PDB file of C-alpha atoms and ligand atoms in Angstrom:
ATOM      1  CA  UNK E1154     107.986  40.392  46.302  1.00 93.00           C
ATOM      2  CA  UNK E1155     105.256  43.233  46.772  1.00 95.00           C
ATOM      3  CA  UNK E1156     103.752  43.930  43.515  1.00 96.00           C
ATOM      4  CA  UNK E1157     101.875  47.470  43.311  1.00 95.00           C
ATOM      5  CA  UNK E1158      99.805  47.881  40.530  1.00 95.00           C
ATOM      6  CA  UNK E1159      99.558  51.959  39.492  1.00 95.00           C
ATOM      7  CA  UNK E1160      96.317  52.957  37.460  1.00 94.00           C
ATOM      8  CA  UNK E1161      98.989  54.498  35.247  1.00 95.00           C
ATOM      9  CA  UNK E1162     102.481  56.173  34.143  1.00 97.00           C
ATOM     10  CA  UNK E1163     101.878  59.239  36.327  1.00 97.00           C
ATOM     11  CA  UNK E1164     101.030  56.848  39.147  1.00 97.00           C
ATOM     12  CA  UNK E1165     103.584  54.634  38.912  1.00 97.00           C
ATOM     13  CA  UNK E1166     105.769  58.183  39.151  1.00 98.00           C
ATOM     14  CA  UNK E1167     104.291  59.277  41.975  1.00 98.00           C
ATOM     15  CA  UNK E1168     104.597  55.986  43.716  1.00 97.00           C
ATOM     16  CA  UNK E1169     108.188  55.290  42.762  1.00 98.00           C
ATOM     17  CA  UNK E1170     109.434  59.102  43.758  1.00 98.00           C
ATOM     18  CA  UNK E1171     107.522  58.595  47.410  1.00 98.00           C
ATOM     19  CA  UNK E1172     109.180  55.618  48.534  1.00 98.00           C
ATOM     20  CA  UNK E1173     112.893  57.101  47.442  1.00 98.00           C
ATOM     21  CA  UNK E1174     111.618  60.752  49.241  1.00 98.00           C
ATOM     22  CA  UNK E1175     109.995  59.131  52.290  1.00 98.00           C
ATOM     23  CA  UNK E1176     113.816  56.658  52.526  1.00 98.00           C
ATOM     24  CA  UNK E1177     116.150  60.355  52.494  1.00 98.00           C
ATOM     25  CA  UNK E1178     113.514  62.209  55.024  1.00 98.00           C
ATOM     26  CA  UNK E1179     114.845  59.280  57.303  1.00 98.00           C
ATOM     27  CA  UNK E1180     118.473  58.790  56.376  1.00 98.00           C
ATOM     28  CA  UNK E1181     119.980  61.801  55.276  1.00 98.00           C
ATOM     29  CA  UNK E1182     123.107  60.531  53.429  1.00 98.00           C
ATOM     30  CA  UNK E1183     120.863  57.636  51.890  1.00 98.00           C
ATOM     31  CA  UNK E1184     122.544  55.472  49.037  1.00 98.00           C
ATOM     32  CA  UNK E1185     120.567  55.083  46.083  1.00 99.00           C
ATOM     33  CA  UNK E1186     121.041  52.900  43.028  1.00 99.00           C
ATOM     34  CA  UNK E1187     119.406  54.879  39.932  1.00 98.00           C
ATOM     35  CA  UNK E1188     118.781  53.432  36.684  1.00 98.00           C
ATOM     36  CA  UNK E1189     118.281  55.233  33.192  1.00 98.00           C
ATOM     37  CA  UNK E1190     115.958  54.243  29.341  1.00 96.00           C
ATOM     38  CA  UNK E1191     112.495  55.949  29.671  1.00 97.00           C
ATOM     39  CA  UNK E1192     110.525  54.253  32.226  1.00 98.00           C
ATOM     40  CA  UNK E1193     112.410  56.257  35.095  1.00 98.00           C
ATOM     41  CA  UNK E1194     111.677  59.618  33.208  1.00 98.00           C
ATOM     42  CA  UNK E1195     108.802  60.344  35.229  1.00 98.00           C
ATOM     43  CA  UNK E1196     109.880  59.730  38.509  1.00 98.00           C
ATOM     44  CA  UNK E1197     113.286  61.963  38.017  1.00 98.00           C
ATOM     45  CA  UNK E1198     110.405  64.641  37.141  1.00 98.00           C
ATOM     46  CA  UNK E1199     109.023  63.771  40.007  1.00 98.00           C
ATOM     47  CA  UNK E1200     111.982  63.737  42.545  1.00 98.00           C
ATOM     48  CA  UNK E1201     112.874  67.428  40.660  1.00 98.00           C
ATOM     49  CA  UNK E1202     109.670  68.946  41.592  1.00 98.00           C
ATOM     50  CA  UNK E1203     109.727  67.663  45.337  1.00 98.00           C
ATOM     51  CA  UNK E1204     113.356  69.327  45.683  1.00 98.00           C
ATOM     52  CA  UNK E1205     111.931  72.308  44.181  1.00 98.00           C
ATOM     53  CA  UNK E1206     109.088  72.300  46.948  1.00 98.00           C
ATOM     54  CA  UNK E1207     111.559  71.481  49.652  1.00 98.00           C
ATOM     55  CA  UNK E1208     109.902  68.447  50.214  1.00 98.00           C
ATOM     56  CA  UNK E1209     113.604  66.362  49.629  1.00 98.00           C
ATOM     57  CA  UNK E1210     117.689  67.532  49.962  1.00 98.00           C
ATOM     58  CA  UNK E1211     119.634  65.447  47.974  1.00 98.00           C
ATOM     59  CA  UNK E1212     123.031  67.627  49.268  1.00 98.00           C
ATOM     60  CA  UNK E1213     124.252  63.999  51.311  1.00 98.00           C
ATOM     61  CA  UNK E1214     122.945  61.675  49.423  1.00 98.00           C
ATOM     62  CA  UNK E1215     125.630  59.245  47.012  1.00 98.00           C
ATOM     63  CA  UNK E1216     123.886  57.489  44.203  1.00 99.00           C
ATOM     64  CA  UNK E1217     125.445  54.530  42.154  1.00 99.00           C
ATOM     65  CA  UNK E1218     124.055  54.067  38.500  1.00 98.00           C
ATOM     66  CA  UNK E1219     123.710  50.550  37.122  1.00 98.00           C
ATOM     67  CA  UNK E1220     125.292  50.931  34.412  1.00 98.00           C
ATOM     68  CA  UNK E1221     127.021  52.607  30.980  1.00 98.00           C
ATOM     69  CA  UNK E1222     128.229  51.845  27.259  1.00 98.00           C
ATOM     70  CA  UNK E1223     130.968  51.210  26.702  1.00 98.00           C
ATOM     71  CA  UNK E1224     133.443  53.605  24.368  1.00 97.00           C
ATOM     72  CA  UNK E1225     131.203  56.489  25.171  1.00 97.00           C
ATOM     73  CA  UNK E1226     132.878  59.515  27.478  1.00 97.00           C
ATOM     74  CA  UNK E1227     130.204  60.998  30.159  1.00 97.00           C
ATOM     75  CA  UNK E1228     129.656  63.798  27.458  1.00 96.00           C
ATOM     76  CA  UNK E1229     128.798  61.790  24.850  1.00 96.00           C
ATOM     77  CA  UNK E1230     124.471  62.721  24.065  1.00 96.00           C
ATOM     78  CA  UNK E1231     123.874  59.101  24.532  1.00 96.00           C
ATOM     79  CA  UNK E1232     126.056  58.509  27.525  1.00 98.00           C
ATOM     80  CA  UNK E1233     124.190  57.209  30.300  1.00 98.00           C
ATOM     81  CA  UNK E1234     125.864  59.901  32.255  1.00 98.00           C
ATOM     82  CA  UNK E1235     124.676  62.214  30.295  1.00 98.00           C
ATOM     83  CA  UNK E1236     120.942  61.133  30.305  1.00 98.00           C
ATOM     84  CA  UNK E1237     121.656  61.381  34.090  1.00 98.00           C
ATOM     85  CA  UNK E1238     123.005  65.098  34.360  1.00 98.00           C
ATOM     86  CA  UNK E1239     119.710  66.082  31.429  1.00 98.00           C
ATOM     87  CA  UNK E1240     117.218  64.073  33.696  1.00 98.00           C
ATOM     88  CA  UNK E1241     118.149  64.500  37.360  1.00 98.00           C
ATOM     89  CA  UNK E1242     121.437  65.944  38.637  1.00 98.00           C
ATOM     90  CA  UNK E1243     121.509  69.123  36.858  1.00 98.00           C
ATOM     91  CA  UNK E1244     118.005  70.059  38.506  1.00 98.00           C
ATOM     92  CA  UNK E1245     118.867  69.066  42.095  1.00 98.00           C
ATOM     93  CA  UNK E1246     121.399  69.987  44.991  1.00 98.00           C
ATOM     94  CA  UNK E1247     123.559  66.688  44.620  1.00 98.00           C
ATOM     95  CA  UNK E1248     126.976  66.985  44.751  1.00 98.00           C
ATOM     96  CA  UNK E1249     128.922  66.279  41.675  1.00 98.00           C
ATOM     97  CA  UNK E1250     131.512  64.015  44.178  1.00 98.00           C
ATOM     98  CA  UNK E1251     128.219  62.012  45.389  1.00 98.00           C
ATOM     99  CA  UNK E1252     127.507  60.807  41.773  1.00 98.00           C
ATOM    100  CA  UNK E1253     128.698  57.773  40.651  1.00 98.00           C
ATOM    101  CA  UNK E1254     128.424  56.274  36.475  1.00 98.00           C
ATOM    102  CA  UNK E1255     130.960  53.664  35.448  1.00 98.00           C
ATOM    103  CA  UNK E1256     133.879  55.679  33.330  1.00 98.00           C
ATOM    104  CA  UNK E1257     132.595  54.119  29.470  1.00 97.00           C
ATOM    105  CA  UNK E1258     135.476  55.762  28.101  1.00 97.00           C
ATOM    106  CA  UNK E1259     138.194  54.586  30.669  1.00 97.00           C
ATOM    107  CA  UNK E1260     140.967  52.769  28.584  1.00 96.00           C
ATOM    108  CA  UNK E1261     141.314  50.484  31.359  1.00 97.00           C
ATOM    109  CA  UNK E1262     137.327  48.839  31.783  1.00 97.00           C
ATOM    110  CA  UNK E1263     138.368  45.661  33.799  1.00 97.00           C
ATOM    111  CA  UNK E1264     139.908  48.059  36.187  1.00 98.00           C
ATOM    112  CA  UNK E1265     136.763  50.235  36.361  1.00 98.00           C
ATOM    113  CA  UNK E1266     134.625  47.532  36.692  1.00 98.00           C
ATOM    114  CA  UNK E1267     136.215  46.653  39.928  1.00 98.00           C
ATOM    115  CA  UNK E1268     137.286  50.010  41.225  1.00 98.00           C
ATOM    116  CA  UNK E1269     133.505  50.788  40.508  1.00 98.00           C
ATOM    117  CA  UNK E1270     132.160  47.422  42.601  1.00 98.00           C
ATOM    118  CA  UNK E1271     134.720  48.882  45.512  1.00 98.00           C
ATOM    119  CA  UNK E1272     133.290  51.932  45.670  1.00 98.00           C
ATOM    120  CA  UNK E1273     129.604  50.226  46.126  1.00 98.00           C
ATOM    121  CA  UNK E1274     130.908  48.028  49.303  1.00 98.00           C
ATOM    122  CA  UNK E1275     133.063  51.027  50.632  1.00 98.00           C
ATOM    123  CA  UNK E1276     129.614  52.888  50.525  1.00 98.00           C
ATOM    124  CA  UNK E1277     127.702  50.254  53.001  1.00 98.00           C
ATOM    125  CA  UNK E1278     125.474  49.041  49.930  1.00 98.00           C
ATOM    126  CA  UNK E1279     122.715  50.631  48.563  1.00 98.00           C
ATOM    127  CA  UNK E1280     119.775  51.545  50.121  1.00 98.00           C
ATOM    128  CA  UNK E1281     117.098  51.554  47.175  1.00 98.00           C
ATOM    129  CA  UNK E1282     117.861  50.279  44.051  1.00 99.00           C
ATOM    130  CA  UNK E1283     115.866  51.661  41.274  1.00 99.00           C
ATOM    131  CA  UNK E1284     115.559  49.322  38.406  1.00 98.00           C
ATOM    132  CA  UNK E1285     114.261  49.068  34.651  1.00 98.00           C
ATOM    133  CA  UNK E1286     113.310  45.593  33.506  1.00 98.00           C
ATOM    134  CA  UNK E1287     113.753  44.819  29.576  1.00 97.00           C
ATOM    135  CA  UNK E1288     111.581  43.047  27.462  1.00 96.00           C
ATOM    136  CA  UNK E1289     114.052  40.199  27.347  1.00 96.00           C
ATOM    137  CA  UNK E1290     113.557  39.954  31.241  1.00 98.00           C
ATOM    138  CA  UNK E1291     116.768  41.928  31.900  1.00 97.00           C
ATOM    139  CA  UNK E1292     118.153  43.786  35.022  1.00 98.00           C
ATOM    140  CA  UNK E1293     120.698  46.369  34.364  1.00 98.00           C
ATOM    141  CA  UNK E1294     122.495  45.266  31.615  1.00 97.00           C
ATOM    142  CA  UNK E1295     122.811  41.853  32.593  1.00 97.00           C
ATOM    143  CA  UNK E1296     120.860  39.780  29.087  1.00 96.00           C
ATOM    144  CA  UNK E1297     119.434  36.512  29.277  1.00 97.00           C
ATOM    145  CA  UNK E1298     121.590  33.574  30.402  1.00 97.00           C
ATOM    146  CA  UNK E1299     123.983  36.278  32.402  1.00 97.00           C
ATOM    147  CA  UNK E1300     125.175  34.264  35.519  1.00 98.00           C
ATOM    148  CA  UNK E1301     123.516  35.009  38.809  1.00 98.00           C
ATOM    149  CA  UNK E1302     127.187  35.311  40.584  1.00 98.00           C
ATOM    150  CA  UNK E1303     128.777  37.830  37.744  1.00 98.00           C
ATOM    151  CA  UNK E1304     129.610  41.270  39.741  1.00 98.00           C
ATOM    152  CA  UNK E1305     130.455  44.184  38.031  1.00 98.00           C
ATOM    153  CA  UNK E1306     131.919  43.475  34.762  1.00 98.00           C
ATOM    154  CA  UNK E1307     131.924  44.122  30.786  1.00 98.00           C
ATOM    155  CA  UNK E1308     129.095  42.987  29.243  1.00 97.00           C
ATOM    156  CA  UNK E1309     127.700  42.111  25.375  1.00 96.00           C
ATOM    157  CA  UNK E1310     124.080  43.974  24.535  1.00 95.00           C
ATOM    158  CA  UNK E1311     122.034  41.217  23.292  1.00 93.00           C
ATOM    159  CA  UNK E1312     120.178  41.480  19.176  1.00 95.00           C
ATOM    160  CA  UNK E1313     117.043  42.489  21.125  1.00 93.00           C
ATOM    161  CA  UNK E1314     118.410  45.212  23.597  1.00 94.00           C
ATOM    162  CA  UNK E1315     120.592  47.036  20.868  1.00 96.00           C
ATOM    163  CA  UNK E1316     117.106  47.016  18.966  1.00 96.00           C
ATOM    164  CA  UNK E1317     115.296  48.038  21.426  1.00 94.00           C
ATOM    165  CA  UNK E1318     117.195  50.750  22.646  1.00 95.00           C
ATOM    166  CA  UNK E1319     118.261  52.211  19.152  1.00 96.00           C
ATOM    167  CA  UNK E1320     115.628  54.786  19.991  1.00 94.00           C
ATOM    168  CA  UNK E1321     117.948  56.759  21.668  1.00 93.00           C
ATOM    169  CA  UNK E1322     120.718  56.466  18.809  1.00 95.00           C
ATOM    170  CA  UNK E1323     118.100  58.943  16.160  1.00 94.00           C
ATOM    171  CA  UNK E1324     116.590  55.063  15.078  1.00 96.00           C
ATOM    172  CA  UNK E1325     119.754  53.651  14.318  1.00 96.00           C
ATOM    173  CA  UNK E1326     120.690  50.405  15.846  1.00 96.00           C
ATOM    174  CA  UNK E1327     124.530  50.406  13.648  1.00 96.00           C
ATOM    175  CA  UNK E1328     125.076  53.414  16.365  1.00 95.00           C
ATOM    176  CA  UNK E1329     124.042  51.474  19.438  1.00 96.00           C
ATOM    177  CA  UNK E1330     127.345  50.364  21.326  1.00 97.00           C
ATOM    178  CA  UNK E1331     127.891  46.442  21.125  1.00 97.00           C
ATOM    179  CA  UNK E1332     129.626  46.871  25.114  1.00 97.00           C
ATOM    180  CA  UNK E1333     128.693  48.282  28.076  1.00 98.00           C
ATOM    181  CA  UNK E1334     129.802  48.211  31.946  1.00 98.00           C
ATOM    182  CA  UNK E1335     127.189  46.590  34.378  1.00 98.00           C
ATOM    183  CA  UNK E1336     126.329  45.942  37.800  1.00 98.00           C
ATOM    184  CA  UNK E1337     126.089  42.309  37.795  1.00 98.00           C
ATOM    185  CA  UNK E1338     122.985  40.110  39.294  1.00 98.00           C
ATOM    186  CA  UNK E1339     125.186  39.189  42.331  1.00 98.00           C
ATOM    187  CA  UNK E1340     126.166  42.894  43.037  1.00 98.00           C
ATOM    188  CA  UNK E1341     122.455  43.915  42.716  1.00 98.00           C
ATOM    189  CA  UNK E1342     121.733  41.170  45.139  1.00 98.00           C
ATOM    190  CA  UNK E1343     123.887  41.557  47.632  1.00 98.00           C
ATOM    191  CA  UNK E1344     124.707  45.141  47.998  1.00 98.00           C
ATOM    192  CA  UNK E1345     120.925  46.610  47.601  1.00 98.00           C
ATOM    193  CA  UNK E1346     118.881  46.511  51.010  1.00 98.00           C
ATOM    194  CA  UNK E1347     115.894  47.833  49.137  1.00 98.00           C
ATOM    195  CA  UNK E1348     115.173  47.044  45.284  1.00 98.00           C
ATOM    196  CA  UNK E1349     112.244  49.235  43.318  1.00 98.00           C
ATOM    197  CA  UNK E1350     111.809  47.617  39.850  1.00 98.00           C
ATOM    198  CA  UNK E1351     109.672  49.966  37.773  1.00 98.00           C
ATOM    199  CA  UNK E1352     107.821  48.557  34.212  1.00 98.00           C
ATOM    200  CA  UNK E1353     104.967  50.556  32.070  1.00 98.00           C
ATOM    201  CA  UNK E1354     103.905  49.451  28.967  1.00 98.00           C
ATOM    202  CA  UNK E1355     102.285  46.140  27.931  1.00 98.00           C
ATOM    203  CA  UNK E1356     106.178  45.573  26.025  1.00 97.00           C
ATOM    204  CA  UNK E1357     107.096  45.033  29.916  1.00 98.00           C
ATOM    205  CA  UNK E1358     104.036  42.433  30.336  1.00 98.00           C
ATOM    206  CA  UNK E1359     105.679  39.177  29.133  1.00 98.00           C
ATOM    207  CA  UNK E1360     108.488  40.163  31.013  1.00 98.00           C
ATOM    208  CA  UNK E1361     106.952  41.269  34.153  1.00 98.00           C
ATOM    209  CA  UNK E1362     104.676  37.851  34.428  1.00 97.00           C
ATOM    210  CA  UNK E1363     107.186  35.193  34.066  1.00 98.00           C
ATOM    211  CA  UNK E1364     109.864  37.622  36.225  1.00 98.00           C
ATOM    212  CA  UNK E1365     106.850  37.321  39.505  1.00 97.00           C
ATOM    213  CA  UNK E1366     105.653  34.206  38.926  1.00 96.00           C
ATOM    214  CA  UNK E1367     107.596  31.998  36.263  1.00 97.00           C
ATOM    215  CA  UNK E1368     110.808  30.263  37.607  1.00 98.00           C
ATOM    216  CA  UNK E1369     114.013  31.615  39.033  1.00 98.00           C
ATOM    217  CA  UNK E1370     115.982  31.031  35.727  1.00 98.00           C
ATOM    218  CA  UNK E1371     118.327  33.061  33.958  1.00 98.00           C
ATOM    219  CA  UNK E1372     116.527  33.224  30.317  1.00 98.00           C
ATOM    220  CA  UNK E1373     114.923  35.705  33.299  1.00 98.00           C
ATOM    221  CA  UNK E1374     117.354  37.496  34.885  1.00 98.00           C
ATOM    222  CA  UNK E1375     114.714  39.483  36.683  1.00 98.00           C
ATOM    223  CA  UNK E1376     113.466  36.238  38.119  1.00 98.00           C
ATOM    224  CA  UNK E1377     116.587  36.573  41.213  1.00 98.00           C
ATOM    225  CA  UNK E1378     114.671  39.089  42.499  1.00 98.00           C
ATOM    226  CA  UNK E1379     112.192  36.539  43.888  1.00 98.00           C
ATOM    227  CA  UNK E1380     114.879  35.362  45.969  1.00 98.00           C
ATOM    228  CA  UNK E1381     115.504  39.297  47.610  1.00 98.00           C
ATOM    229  CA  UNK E1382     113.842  40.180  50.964  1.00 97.00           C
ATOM    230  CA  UNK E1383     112.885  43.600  50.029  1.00 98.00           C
ATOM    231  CA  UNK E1384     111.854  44.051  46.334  1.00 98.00           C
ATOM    232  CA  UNK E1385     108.514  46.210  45.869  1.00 97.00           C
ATOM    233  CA  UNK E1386     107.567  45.764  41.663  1.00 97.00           C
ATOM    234  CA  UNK E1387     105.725  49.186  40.447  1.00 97.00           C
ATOM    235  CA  UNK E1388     103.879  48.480  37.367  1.00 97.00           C
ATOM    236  CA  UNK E1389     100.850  49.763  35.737  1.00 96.00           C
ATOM    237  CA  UNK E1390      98.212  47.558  34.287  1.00 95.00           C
ATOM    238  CA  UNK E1391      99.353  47.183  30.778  1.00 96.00           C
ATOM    239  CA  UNK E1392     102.441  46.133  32.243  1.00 97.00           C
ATOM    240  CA  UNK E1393     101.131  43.850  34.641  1.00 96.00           C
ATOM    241  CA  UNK E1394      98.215  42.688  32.325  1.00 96.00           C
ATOM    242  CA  UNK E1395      99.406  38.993  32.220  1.00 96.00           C
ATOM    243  CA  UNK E1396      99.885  38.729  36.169  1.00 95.00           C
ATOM    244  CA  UNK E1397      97.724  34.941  36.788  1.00 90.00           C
ATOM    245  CA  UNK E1398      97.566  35.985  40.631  1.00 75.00           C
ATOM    246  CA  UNK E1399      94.529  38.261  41.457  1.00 56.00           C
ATOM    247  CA  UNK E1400      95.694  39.105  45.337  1.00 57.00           C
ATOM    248  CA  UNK E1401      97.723  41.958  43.576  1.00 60.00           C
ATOM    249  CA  UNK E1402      94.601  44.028  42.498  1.00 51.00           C
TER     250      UNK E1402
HETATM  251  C1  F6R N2205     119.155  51.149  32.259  1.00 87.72           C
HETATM  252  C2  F6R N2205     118.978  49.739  32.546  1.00 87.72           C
HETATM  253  C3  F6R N2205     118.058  48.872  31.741  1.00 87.72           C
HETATM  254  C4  F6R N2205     116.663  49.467  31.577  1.00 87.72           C
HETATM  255  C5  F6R N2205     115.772  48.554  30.733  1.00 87.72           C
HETATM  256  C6  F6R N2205     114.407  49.149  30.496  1.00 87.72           C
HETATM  257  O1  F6R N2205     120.056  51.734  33.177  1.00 87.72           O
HETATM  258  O2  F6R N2205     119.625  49.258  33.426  1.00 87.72           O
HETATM  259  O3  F6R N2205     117.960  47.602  32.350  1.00 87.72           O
HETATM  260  O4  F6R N2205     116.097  49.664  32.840  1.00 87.72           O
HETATM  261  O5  F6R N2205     116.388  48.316  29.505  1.00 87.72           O
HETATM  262  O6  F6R N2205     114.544  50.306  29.731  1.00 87.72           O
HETATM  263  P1  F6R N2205     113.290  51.256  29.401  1.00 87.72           P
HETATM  264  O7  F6R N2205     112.908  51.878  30.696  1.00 87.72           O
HETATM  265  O8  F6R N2205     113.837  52.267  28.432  1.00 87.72           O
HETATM  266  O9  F6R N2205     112.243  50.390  28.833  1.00 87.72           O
END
């Protein structure tokens, strides 16, 4: 695990949006695994102002989010999908066939969930994997003791994430959905060749320190990624404030 330590937000940005724009210079039709909450804000900004500067062409590239709640049609202000569309897609030259959210709103979710893990192998993997982390050590949606096998599935917010992300819900956490589709840990895993994990904010520091250096458990479902070839953690210092190991400064 390469752990990069940005002086701050804008940084972390900057760094994030690089390695994705330096991966689709190379591969043209690049896969990438987005995520959505607030710390990936920046770098969407980021991504949208090197398309406008031709610096990137997103026209072949497919991207896979990690996940969606449950109940809530692509429309719906809170959707994931719709964060996605504000955020990203609307700004840039993807095509709308490229994008991939799980379907909250699909009557049939077991189905989804495993037409949606399909579509992810059918696609050769993904190449970078942008991820979140929660305070509660979470990846995706997958909450404390999730099992490290689970693939794509239905999954219960835990107390702390409905809290935390009642934010986006005007403050309300009655509003937050109780469901939501995820990637599981194994489909992280296996199908990303490259994994990003962004975290700002010292919120992220507990989280961040025992994900690097605590053990692979799942009370820390971030903790798998010590066991992935390729994961690069992006975090700024109030994040990464509780790191013991000095060799990443
Ligand atoms: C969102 C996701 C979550 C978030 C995590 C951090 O698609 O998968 O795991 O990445 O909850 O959210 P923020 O960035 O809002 O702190």
């Amino acid at each position: 695990m390469k752990i990069l330590i940005a002086n701050h937000y804008e940084e972390l940005c900057k760094l994030s949006a690089n390695i994705i724009k330096e991966h689709v210079q190379a591969k043209k039709d690049a896969v990438l695994g987005l995520a959505t909450g607030s710390t990936p804000v920046g770098l969407y900004k980021q991504l949208i102002s090197d398309y406008q500067a031709g610096e990137i062409d997103f026209s072949k590239v497919t991207t896979f989010n990690l996940d969606e709640y449950a109940g809530l049609s692509p429309s719906h202000p809170q959707s994931y999908n719709h964060f996605m569309h504000e955020h990203l897609f609307q700004h840039i030259n993807m095509q709308p066939d490229h994008i991939h959210i799980p379907q909250g709103d699909n009557p049939q979710l077991e189905a989804e969930c495993m037409v949606y893990e399909d579509l992810i192998r059918q696609a050769g993997g993904i190449d970078v994997q942008i991820l979140g982390i929660g305070a509660n050590g979470h990846i995706g949606f997958n909450e404390p003791r999730s099992d490290f096998e689970d693939r794509t599935r239905i999954v219960k917010l835990s107390e702390s994430t409905i809290q935390a992300n009642a934010r986006f819900f005007g403050g309300d956490p009655v509003l937050v959905p109780r469901l939501a589709i995820s990637m599981g840990i194994k489909t992280i895993m296996e199908f990303s060749k490259q994994i990003v994990l962004l975290a700002s904010g010292e919120e992220k520091a507990d989280a961040i320190q025992k994900m690097a250096e605590g053990p692979v458990t799942t009370d820390v479902p971030a903790s798998i990624l010590q066991k992935h070839n390729h994961v690069t953690v992006i975090a700024d210092q109030k994040a990464a404030q509780k790191l013991k190991k000095a060799s990443y400064l």
